[in-house]
mmCIF file of N, CA and C in Angstrom:
data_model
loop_
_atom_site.group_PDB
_atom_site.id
_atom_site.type_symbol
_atom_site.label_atom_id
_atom_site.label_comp_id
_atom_site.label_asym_id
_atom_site.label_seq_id
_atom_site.Cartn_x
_atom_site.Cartn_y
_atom_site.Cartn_z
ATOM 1 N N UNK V 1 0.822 -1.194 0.000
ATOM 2 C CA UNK V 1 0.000 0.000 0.000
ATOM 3 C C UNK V 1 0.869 1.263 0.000
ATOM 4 N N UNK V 2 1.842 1.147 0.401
ATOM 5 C CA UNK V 2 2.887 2.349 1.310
ATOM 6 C C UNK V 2 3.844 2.746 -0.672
ATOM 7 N N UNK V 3 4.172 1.722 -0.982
ATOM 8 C CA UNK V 3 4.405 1.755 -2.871
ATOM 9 C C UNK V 3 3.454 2.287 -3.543
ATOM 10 N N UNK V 4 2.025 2.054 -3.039
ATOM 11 C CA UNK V 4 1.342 2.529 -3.812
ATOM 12 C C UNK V 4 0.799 4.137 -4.184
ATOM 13 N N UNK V 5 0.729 4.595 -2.858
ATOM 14 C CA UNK V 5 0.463 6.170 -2.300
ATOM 15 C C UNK V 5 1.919 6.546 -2.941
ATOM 16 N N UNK V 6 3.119 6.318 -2.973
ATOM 17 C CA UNK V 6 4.053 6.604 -3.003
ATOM 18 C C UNK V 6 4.329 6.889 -4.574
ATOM 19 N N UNK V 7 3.993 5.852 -5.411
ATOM 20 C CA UNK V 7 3.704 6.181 -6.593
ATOM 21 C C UNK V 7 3.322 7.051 -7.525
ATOM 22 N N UNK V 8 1.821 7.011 -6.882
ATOM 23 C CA UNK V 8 1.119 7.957 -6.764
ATOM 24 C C UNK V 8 1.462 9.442 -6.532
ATOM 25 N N UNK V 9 2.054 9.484 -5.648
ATOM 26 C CA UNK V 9 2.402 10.980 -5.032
ATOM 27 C C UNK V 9 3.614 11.248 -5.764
ATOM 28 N N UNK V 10 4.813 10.365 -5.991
ATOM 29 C CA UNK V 10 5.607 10.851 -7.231
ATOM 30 C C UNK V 10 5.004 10.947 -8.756
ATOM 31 N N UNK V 11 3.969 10.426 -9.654
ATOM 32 C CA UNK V 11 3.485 10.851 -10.447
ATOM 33 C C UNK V 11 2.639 11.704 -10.978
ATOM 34 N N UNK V 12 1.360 12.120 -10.489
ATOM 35 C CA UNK V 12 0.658 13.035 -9.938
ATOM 36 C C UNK V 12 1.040 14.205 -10.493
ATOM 37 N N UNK V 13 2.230 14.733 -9.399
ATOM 38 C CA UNK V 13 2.973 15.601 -9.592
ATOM 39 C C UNK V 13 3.208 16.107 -10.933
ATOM 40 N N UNK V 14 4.321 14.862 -11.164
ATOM 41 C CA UNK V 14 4.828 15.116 -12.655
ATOM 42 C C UNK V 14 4.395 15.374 -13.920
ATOM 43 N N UNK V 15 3.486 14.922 -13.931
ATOM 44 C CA UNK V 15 2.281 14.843 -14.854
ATOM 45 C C UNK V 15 1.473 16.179 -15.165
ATOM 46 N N UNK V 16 1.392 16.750 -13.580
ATOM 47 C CA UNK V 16 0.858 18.274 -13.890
ATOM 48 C C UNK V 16 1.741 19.320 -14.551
ATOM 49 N N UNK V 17 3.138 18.960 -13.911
ATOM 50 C CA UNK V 17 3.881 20.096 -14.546
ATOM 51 C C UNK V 17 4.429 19.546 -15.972
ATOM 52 N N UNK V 18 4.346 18.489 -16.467
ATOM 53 C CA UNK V 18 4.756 18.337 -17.756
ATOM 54 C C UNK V 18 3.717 18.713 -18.457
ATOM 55 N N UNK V 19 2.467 18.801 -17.952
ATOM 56 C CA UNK V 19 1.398 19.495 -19.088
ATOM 57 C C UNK V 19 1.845 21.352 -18.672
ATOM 58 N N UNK V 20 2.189 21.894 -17.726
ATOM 59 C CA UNK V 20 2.208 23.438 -17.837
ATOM 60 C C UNK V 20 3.354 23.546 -18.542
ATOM 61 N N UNK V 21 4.284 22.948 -18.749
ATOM 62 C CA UNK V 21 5.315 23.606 -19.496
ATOM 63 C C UNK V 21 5.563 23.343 -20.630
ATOM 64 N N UNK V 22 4.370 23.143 -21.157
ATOM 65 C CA UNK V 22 4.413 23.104 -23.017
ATOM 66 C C UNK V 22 3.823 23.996 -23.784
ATOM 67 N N UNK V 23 3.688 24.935 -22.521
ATOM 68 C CA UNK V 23 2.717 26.287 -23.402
ATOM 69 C C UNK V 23 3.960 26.298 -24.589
ATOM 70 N N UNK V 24 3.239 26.798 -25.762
ATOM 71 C CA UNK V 24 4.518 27.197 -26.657
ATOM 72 C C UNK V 24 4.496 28.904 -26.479
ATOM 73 N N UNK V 25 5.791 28.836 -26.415
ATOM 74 C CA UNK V 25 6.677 30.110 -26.644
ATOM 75 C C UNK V 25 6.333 31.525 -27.798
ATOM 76 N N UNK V 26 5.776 30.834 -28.970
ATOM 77 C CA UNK V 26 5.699 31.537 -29.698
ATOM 78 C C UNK V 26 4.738 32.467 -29.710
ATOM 79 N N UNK V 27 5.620 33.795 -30.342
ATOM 80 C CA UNK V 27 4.042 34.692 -30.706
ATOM 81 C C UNK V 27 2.822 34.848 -31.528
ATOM 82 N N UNK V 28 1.349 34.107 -31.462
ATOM 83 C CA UNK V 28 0.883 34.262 -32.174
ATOM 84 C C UNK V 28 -0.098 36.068 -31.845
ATOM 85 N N UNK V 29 0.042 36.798 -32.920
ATOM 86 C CA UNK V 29 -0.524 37.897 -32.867
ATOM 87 C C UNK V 29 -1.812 37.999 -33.771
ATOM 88 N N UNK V 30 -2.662 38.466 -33.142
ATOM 89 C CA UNK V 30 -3.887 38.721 -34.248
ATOM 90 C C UNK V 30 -3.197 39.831 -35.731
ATOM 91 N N UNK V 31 -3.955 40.105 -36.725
ATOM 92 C CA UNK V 31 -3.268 41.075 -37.388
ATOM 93 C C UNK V 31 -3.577 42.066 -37.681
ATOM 94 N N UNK V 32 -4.594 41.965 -36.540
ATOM 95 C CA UNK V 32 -4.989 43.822 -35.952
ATOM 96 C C UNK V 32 -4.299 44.544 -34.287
ATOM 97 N N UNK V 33 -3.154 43.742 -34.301
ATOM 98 C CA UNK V 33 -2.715 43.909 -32.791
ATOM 99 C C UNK V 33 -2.132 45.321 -32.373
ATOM 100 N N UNK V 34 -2.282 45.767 -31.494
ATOM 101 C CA UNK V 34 -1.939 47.130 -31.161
ATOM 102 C C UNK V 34 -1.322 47.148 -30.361
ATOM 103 N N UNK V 35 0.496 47.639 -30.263
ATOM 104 C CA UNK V 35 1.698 48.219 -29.286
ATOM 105 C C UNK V 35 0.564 48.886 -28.202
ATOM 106 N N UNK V 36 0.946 48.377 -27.216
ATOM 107 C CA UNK V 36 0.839 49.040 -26.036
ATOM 108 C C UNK V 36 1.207 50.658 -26.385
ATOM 109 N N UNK V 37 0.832 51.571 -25.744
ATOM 110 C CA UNK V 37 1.677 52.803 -25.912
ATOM 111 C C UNK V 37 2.082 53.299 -24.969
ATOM 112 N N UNK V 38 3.481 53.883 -25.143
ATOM 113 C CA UNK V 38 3.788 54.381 -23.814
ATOM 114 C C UNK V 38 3.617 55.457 -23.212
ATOM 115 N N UNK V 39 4.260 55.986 -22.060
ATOM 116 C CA UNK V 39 3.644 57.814 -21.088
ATOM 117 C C UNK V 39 4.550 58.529 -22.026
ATOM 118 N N UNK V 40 4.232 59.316 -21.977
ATOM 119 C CA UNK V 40 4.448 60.359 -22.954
ATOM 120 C C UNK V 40 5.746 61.246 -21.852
ATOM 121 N N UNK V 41 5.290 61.722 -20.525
ATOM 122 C CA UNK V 41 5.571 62.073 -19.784
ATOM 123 C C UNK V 41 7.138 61.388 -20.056
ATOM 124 N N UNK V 42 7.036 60.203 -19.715
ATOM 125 C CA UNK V 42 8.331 59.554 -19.173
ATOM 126 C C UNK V 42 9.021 59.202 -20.718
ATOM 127 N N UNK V 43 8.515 59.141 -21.575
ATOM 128 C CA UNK V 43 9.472 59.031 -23.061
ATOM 129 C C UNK V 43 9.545 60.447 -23.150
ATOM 130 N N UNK V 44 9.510 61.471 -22.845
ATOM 131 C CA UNK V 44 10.032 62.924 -22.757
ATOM 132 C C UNK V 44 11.256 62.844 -22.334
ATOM 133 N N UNK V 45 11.132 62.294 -20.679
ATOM 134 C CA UNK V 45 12.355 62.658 -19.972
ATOM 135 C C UNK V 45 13.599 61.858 -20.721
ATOM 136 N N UNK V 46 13.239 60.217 -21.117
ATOM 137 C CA UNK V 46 14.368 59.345 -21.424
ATOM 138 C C UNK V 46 14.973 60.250 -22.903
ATOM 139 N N UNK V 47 14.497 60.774 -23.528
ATOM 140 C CA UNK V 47 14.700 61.405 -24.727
ATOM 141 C C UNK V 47 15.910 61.951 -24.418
ATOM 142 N N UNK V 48 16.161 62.595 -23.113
ATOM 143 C CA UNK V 48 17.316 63.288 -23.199
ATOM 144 C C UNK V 48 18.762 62.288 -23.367
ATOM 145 N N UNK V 49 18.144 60.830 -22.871
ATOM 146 C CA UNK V 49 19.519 60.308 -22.680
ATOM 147 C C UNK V 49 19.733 59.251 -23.655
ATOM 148 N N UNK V 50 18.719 59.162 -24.516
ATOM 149 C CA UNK V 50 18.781 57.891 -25.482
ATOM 150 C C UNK V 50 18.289 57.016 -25.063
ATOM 151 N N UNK V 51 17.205 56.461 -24.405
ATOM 152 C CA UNK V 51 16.243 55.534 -23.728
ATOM 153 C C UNK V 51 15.296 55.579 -23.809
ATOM 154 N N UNK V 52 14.827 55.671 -25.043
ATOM 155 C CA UNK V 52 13.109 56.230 -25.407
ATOM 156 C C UNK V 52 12.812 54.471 -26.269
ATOM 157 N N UNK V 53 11.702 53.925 -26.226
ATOM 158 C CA UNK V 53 11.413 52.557 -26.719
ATOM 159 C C UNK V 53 11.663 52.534 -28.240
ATOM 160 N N UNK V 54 11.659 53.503 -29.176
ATOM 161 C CA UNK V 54 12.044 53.417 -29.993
ATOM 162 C C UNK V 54 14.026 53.056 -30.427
ATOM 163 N N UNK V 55 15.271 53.650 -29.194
ATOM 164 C CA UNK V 55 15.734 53.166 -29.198
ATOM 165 C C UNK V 55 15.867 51.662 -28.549
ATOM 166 N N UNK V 56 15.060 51.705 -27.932
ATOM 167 C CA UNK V 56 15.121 50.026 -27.345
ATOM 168 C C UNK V 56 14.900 49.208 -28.453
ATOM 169 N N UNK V 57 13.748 49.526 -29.583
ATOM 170 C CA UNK V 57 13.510 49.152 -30.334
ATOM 171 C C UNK V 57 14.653 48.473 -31.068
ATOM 172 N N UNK V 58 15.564 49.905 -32.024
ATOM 173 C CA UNK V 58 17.110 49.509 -32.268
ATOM 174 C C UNK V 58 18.119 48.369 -31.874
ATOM 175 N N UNK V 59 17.930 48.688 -30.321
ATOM 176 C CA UNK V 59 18.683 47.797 -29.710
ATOM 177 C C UNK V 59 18.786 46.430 -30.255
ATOM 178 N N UNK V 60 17.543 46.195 -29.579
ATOM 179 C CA UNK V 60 17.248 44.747 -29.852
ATOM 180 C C UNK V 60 16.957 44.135 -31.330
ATOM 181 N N UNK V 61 16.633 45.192 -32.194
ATOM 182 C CA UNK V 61 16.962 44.669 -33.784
ATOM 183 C C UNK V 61 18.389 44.125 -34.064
ATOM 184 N N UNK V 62 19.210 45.071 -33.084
ATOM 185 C CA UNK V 62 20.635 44.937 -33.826
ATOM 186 C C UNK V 62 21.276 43.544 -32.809
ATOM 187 N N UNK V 63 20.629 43.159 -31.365
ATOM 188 C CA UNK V 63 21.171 42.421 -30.706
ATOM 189 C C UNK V 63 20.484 41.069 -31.520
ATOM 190 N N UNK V 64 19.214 41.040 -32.040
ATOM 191 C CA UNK V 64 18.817 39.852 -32.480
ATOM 192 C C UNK V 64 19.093 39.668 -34.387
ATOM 193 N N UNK V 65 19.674 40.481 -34.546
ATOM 194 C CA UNK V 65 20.085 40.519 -36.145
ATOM 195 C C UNK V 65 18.454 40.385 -36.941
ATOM 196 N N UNK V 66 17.954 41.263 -36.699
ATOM 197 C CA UNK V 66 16.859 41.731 -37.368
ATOM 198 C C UNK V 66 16.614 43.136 -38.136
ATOM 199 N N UNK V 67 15.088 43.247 -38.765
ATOM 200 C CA UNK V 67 14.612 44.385 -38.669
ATOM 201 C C UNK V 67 13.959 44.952 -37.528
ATOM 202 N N UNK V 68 13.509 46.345 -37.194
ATOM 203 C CA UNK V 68 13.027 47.249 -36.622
ATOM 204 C C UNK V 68 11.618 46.860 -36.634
ATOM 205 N N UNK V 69 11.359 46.304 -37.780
ATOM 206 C CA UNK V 69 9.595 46.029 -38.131
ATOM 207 C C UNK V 69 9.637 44.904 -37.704
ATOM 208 N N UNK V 70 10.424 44.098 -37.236
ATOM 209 C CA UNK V 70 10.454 42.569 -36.681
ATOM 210 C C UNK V 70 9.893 42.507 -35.584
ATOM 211 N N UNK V 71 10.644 43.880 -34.417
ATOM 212 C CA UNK V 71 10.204 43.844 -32.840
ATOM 213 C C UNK V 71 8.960 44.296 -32.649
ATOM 214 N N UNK V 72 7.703 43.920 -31.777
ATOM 215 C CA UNK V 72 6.594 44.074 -31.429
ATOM 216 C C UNK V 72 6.575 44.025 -29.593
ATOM 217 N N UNK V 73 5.858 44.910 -29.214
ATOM 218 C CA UNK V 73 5.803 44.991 -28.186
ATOM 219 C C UNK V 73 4.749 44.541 -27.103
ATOM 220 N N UNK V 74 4.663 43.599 -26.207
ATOM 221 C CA UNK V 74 3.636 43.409 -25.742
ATOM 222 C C UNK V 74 2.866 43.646 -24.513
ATOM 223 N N UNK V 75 3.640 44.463 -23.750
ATOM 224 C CA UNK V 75 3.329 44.967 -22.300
ATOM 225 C C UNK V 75 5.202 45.867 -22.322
ATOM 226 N N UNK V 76 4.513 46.937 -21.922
ATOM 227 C CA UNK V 76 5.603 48.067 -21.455
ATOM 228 C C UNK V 76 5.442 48.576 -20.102
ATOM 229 N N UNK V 77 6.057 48.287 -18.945
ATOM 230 C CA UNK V 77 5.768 48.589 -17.775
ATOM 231 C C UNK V 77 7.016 50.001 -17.414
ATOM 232 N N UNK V 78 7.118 51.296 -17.739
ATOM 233 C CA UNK V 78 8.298 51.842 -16.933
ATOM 234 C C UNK V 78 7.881 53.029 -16.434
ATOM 235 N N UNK V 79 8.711 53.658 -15.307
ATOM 236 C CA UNK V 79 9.341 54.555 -14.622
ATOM 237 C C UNK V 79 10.268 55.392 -15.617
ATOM 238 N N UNK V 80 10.677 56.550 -14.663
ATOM 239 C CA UNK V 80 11.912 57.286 -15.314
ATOM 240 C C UNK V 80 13.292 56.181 -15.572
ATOM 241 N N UNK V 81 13.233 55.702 -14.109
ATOM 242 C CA UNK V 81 14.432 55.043 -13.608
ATOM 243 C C UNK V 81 14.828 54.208 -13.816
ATOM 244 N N UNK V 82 13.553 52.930 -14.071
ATOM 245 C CA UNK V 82 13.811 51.889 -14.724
ATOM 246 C C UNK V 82 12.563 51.714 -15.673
ATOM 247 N N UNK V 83 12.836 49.794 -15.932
ATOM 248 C CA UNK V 83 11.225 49.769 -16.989
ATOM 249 C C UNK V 83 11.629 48.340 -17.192
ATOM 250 N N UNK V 84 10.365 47.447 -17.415
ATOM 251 C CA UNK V 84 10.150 46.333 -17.909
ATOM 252 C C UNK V 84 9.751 46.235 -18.994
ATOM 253 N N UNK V 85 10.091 45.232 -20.185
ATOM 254 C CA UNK V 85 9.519 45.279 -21.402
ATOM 255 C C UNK V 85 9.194 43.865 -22.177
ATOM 256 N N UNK V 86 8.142 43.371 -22.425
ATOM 257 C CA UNK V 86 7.951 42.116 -22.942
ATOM 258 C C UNK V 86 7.829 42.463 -24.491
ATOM 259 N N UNK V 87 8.941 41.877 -25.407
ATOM 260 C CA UNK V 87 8.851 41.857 -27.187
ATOM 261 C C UNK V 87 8.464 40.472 -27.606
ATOM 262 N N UNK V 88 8.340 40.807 -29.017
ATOM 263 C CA UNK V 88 8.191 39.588 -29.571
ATOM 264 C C UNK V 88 8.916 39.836 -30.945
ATOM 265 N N UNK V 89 10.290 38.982 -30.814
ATOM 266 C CA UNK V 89 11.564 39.214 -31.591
ATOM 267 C C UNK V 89 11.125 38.032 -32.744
ATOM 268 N N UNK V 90 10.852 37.665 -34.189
ATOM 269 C CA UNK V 90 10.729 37.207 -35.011
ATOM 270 C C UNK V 90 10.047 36.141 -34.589
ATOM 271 N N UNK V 91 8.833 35.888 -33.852
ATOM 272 C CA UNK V 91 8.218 34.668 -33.283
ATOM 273 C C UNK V 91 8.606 34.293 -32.228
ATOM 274 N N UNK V 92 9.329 35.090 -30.803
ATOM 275 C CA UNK V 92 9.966 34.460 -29.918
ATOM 276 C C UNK V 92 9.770 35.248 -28.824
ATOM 277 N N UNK V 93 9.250 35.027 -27.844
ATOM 278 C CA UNK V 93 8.950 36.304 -26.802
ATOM 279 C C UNK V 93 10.295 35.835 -25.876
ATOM 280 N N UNK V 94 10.437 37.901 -25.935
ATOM 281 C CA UNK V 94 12.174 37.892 -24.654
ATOM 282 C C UNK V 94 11.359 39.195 -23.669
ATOM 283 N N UNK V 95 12.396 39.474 -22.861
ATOM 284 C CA UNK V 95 11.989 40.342 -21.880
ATOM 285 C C UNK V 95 13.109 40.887 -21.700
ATOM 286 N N UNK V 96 12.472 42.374 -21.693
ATOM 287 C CA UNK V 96 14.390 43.399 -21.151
ATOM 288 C C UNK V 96 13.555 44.291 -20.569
ATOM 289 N N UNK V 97 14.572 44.739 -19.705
ATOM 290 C CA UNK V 97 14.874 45.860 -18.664
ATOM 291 C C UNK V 97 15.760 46.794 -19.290
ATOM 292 N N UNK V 98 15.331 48.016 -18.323
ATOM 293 C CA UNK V 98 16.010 48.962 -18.490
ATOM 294 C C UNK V 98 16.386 49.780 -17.188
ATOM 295 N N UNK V 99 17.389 49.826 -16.870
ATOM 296 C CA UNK V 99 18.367 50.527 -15.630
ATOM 297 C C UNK V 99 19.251 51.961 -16.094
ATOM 298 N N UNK V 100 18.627 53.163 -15.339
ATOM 299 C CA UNK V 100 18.384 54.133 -16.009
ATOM 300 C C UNK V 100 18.566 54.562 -17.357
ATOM 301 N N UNK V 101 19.549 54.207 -18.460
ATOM 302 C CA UNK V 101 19.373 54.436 -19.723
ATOM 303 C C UNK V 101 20.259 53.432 -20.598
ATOM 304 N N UNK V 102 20.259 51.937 -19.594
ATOM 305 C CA UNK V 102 20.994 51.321 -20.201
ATOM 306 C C UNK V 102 19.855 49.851 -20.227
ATOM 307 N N UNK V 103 19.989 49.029 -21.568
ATOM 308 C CA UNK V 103 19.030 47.914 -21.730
ATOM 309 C C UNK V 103 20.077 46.996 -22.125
ATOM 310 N N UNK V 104 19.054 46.031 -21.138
ATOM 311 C CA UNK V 104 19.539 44.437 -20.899
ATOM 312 C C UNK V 104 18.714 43.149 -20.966
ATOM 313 N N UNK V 105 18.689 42.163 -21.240
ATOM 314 C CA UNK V 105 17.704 41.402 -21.319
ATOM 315 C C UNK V 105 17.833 40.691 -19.454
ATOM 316 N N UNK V 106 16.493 40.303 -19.459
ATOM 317 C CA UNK V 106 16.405 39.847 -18.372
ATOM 318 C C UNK V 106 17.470 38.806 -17.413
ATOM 319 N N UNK V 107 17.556 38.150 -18.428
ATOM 320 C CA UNK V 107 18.776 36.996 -17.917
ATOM 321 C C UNK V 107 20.030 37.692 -17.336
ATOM 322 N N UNK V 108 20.194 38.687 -17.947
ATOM 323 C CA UNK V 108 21.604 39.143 -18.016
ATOM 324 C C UNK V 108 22.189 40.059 -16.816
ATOM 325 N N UNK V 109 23.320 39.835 -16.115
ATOM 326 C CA UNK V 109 23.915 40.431 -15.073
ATOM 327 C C UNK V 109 24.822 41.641 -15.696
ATOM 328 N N UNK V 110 24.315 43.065 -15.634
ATOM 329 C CA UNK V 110 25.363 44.251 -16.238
ATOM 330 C C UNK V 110 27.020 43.478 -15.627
ATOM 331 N N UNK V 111 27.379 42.988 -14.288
ATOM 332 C CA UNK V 111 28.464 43.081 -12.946
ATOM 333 C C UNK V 111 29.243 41.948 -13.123
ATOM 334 N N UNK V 112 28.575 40.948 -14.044
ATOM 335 C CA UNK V 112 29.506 39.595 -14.634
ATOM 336 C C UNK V 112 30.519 39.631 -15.427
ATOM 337 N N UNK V 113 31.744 39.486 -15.361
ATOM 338 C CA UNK V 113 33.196 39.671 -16.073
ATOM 339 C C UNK V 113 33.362 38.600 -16.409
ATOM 340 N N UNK V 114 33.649 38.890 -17.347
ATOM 341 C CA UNK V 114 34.053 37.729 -18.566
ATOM 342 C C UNK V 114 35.577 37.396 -18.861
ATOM 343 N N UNK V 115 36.021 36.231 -18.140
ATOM 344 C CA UNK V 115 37.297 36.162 -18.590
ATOM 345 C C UNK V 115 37.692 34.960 -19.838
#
């Protein structure tokens, strides 16, 4: 009986999370989809320093070897100071940040040295 619950309680489990993690990744977009837009207010201020989403935009064209018309945006969360950003890079959703006028993708540590 004690094998059996036991079984049980190790499969169960597994089973649930092998069905949540097959969402697929990809972006499907309707083809009437509409960019979030951002504060106006706060793409004023970044303007001064080169941190306005349109250069983010850049960025990430040139970090993913794309076009400009490639990146789509799907939630823009920012501040002056910082900002969260969910894209969708040629069918592939990434996520970057931004720390006052510098962008990074989420994964990424600015403080990691590379030897």
């Amino acid at each position: 009986m004690k094998k059996l619950l036991f079984t049980i309680g190790l499969i169960l489990p597994t089973l649930f999370f092998a069905q949540q993690t097959q969402k697929d990744s990809k972006c499907d977009l309707p083809t009437n989809y509409q960019e979030p837009k951002p504060d106006k207010k706060v793409q004023s201020f970044l303007k001064k320093v080169d941190a306005t989403i349109e250069d983010l935009r850049k960025h990430i064209a040139v970090e993913n070897d794309c076009n400009e018309k490639d990146v789509i945006f799907l939630r823009i969360s920012e501040q002056k100071g910082n900002g969260m950003y969910s894209v969708c890079v040629k069918g592939k959703e990434m996520k970057y940040k931004r720390m006052g006028s510098v962008f990074m993708g989420v994964g990424e540590n600015p403080f990691d040295v590379k030897q």
